[in-house]
PDB file of C-alpha atoms in Angstrom:
ATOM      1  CA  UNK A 668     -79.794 103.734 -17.879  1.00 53.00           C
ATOM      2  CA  UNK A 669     -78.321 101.332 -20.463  1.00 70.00           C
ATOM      3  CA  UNK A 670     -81.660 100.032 -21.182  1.00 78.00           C
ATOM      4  CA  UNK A 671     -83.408 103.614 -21.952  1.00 73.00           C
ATOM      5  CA  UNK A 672     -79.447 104.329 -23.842  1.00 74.00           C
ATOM      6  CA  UNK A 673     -80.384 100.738 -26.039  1.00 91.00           C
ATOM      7  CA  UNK A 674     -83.997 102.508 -26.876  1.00 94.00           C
ATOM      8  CA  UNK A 675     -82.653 105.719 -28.052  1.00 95.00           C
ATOM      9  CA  UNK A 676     -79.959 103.832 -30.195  1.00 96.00           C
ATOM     10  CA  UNK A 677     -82.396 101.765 -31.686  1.00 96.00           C
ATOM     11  CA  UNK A 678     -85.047 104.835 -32.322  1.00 97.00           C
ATOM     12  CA  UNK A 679     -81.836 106.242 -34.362  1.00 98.00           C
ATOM     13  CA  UNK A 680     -81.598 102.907 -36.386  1.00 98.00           C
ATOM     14  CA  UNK A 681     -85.294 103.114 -37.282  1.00 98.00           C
ATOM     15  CA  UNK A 682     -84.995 106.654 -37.773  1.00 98.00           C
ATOM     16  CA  UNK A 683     -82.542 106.093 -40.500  1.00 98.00           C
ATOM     17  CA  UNK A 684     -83.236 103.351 -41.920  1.00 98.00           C
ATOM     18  CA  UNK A 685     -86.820 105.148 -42.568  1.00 98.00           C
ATOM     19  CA  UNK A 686     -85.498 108.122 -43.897  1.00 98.00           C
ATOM     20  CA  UNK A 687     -83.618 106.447 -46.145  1.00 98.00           C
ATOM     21  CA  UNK A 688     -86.476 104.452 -47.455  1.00 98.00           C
ATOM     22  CA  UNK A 689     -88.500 107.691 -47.708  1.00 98.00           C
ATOM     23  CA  UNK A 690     -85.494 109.549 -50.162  1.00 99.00           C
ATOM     24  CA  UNK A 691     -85.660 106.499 -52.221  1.00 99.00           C
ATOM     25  CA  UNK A 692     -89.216 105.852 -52.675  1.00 98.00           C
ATOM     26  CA  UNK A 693     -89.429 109.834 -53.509  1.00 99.00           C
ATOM     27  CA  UNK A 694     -86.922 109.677 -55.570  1.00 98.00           C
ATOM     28  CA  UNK A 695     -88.369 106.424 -57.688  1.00 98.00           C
ATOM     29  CA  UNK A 696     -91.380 107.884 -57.656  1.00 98.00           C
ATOM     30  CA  UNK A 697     -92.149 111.049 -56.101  1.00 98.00           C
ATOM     31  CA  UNK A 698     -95.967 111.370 -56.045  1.00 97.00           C
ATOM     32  CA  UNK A 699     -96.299 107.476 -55.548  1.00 97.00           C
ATOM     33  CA  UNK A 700     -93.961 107.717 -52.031  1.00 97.00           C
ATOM     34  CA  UNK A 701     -95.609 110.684 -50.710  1.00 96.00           C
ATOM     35  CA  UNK A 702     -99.097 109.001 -51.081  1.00 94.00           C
ATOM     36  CA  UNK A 703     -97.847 105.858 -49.363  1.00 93.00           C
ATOM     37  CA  UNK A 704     -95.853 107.723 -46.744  1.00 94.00           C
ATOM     38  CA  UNK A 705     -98.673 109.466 -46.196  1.00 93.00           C
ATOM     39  CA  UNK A 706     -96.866 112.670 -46.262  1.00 95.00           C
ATOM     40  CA  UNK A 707     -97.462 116.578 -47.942  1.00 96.00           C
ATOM     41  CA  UNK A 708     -95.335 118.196 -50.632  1.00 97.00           C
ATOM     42  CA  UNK A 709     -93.395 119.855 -48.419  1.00 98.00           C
ATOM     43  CA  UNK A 710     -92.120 117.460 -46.038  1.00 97.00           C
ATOM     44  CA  UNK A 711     -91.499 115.195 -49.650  1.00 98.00           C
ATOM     45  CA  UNK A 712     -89.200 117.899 -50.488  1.00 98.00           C
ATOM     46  CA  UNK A 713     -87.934 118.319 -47.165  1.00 98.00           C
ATOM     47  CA  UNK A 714     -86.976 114.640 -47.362  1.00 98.00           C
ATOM     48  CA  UNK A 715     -85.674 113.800 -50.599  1.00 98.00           C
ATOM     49  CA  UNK A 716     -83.062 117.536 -50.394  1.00 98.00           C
ATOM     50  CA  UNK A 717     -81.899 115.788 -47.157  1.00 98.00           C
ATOM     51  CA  UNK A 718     -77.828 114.967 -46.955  1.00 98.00           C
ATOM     52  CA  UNK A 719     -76.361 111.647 -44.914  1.00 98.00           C
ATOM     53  CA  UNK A 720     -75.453 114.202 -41.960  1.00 98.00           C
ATOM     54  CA  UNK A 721     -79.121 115.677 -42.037  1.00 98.00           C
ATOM     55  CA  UNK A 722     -80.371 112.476 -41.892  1.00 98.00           C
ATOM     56  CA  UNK A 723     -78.054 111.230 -39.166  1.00 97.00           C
ATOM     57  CA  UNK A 724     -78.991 114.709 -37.303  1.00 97.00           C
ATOM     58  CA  UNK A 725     -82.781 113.551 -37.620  1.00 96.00           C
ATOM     59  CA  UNK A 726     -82.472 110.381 -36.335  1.00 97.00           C
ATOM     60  CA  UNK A 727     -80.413 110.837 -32.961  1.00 96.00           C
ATOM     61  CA  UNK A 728     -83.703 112.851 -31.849  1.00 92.00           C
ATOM     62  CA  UNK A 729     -84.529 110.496 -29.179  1.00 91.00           C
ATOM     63  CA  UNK A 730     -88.084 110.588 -30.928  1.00 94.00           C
ATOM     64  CA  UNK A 731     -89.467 108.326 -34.278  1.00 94.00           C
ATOM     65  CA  UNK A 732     -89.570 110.625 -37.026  1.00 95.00           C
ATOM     66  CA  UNK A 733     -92.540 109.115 -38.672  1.00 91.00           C
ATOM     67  CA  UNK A 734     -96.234 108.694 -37.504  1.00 84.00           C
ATOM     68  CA  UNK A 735     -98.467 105.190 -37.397  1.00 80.00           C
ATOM     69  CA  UNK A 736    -101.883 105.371 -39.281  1.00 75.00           C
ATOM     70  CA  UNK A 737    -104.187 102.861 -37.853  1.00 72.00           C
ATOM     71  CA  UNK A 738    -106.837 103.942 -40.834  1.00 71.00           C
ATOM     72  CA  UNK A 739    -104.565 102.058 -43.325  1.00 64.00           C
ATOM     73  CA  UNK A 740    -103.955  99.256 -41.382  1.00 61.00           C
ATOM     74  CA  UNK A 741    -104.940  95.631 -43.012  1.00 62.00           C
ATOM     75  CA  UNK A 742    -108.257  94.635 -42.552  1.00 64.00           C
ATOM     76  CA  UNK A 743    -109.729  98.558 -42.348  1.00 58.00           C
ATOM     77  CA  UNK A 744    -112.416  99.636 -43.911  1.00 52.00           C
TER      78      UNK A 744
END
């Protein structure tokens, strides 16, 4: 169980530390984040009106709270 309790606590890590990214790069530059976070209006908003205990609340999910796109990998045409 300590293993699967180490994955969870490192989802949360990544979690946050991609949230946090995400409220900064909106808030730099909102249109330019959401394009390169791939990511609608809405969920932009969502993300940048998120508190520290929101954000904490998000990342404990046991779950990554953001999606891979292979179509924007390097090297893709």
């Amino acid at each position: 169980m300590t293993e699967q309790g180490d994955i969870f606590d490192e989802i949360a890590e990544f979690n946050r530390a991609y949230l946090v990214l995400a409220q900064r790069m909106l808030r730099v530059h909102f249109e330019q984040g959401k394009r390169q976070l791939g990511i609608s209006d809405e969920s932009a908003a969502t993300i940048v009106s998120l508190t520290a205990d929101q954000i904490d609340e998000l990342a404990v999910g046991g779950e990554l709270v953001c999606e891979f796109r292979a179509d924007n990998a390097p090297g893709r045409a």
